[in-house]
GROMACS .gro file of C-alpha atoms in nm:
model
  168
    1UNK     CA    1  -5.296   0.660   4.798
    2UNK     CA    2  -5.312   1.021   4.882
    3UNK     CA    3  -5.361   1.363   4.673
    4UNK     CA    4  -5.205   1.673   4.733
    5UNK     CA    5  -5.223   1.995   4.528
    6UNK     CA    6  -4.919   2.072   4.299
    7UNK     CA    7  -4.890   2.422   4.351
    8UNK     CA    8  -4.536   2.454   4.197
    9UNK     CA    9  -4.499   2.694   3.905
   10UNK     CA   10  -4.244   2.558   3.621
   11UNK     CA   11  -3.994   2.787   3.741
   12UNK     CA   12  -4.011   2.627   4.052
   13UNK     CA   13  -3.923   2.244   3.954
   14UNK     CA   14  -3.624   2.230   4.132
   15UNK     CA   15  -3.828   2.344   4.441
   16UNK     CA   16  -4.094   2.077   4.393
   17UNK     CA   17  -3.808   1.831   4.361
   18UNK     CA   18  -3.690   1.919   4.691
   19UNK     CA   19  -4.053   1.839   4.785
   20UNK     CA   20  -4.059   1.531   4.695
   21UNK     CA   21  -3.757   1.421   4.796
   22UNK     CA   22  -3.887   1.554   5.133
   23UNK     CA   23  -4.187   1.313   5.124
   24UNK     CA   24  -4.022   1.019   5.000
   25UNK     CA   25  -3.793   1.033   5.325
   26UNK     CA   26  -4.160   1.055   5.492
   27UNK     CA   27  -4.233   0.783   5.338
   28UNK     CA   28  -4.496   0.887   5.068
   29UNK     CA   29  -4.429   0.839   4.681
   30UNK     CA   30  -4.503   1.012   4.374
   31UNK     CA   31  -4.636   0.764   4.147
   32UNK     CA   32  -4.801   1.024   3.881
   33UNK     CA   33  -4.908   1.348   3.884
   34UNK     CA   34  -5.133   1.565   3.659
   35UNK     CA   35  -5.066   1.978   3.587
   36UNK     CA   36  -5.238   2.031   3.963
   37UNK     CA   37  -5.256   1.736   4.165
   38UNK     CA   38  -4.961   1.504   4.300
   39UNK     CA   39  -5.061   1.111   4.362
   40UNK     CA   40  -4.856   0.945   4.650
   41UNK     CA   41  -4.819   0.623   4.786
   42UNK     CA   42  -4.741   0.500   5.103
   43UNK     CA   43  -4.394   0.329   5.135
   44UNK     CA   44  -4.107   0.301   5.412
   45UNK     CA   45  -3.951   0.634   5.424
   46UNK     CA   46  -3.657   0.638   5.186
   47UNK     CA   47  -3.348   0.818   5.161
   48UNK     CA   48  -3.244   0.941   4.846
   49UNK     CA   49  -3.279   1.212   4.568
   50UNK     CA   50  -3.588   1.311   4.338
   51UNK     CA   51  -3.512   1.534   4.047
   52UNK     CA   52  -3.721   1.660   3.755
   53UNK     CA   53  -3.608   1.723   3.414
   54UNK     CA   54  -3.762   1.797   3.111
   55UNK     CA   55  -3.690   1.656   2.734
   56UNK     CA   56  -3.842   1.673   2.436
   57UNK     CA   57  -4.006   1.387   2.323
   58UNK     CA   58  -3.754   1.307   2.033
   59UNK     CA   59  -3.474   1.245   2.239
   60UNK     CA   60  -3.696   1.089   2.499
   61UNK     CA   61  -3.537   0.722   2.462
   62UNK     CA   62  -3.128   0.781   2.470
   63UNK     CA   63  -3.196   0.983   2.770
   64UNK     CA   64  -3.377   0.758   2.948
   65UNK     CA   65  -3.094   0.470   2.885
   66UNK     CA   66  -2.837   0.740   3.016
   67UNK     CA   67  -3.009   0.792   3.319
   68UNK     CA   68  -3.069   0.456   3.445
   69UNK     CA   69  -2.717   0.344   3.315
   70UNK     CA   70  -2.625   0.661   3.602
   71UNK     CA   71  -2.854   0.495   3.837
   72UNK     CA   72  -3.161   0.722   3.815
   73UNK     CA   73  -3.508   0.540   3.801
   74UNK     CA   74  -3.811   0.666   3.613
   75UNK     CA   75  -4.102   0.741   3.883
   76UNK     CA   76  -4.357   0.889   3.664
   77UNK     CA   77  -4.373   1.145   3.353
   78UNK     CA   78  -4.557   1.454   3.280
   79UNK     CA   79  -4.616   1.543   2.918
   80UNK     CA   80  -4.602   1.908   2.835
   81UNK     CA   81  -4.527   2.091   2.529
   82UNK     CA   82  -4.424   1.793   2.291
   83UNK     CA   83  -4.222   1.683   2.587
   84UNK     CA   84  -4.178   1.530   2.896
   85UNK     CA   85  -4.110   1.588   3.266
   86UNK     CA   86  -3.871   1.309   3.426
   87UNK     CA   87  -3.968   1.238   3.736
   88UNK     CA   88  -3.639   1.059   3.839
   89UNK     CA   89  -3.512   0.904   4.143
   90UNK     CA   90  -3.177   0.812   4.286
   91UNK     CA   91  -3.065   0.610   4.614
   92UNK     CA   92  -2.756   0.830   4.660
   93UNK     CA   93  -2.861   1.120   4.776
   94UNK     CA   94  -2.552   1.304   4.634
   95UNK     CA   95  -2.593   1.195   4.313
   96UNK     CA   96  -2.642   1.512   4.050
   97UNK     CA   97  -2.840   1.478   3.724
   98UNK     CA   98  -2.685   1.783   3.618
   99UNK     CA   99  -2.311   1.790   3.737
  100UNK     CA  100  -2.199   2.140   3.609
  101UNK     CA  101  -2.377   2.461   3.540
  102UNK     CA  102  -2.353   2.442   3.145
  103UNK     CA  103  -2.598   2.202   3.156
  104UNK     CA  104  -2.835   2.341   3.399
  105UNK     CA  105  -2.818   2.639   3.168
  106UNK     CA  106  -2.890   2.438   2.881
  107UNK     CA  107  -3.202   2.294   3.060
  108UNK     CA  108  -3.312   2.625   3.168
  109UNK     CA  109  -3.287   2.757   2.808
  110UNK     CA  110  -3.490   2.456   2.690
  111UNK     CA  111  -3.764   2.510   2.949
  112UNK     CA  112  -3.719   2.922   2.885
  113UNK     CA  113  -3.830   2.851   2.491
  114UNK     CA  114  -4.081   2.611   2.549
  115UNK     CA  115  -4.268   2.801   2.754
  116UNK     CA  116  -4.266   3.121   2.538
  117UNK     CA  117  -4.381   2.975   2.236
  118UNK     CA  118  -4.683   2.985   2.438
  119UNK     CA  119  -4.670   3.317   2.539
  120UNK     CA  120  -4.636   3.411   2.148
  121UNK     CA  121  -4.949   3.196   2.109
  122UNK     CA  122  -5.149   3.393   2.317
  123UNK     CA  123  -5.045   3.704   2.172
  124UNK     CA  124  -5.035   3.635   1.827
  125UNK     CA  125  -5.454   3.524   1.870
  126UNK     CA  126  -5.504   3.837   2.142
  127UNK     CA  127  -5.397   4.051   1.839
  128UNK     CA  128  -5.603   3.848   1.623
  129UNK     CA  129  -5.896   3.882   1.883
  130UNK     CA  130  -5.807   4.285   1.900
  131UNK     CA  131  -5.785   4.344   1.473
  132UNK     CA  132  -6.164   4.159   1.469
  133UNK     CA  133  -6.309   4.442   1.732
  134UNK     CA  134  -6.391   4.179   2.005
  135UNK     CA  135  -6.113   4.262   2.203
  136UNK     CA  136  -6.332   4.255   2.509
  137UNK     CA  137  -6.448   3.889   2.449
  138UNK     CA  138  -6.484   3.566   2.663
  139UNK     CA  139  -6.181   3.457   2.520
  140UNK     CA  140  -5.951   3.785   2.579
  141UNK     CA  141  -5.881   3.780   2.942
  142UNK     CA  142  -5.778   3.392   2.979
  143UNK     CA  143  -5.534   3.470   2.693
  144UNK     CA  144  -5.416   3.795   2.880
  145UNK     CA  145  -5.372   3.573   3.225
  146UNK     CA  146  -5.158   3.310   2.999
  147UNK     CA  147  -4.974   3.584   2.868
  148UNK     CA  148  -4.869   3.690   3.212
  149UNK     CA  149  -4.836   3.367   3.329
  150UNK     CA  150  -4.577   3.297   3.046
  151UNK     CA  151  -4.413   3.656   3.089
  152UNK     CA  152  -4.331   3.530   3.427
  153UNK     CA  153  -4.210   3.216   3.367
  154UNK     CA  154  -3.979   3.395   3.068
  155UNK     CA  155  -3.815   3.626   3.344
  156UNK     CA  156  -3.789   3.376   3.630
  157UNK     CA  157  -3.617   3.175   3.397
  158UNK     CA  158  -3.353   3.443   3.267
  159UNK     CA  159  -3.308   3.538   3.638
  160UNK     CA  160  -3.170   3.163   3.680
  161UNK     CA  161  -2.972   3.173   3.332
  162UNK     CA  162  -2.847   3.476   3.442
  163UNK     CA  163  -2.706   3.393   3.791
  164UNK     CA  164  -2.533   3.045   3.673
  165UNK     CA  165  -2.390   3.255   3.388
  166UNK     CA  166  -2.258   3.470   3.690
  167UNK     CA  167  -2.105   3.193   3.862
  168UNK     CA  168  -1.907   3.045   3.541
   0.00000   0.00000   0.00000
């Protein structure tokens, strides 16, 4: 087995997909992974596709029967935010998981409101922090870096709304 850091912001997932599509034709796959670290194993080198997704954990089980009636196979998940990230593989290495770019918007507006809701979090309890008078506390700048953090991911993810909205 071997570790590597997972240094791919949410943003980024179709980045980290290319990743590990990268070491799978290596010949090292993911068989879990945690928020920062990426476990591998050794296999033949493979040819093929890896793509992430994320769903909430409702509609976890139709999906999942959709996919692998498409021939995508589960590798691993990632829960986050009463959801999951699919890691999903497929032998073609054509095949799409997302074949038009209503759907990749719909994805990216999923992601886009998950990840606020955390932002609002941390503001909602910095203002609660800053109305108490301990605005300078232990607890105040983690909050302030997950604000940013989440203001990021908010704007990288209307940059990539924005640009397939371009291209319809």
């Amino acid at each position: 087995m071997k570790r590597k850091f997972n240094l791919f912001p949410v943003w980024q997932f179709e980045r980290e997909a290319q990743y590990l599509t990268s070491m799978l034709q290596q010949g090292l796959k993911i068989i879990d992974t945690t928020t920062f670290v990426i476990n591998f194993e050794n296999v033949a080198p493979q040819s093929g596709i890896i793509r992430l997704d994320y769903q909430l954990n409702t509609d976890m089980d139709d999906y999942l029967h959709l996919t692998q009636a498409n021939g995508w196979q589960l590798l691993t998940t990632l829960p986050a935010l009463n959801g999951r990230w699919l890691y999903l593989y497929n032998a073609d290495s054509q095949a799409q998981l997302y074949s038009d770019n209503y759907s990749k918007i719909d994805l990216l507006i999923r992601l886009r409101r998950r990840w606020t809701l955390i932002a609002l979090a941390a503001i909602l309890f910095s203002s609660y922090m800053a109305i108490l008078g301990d605005s300078v506390s232990f607890a105040s700048w983690p909050i302030g870096l997950i604000f940013m953090l989440y203001l990021i991911n908010f704007l990288a993810f209307s940059r990539q709304i924005y640009v397939l909205k371009l291209a319809l």
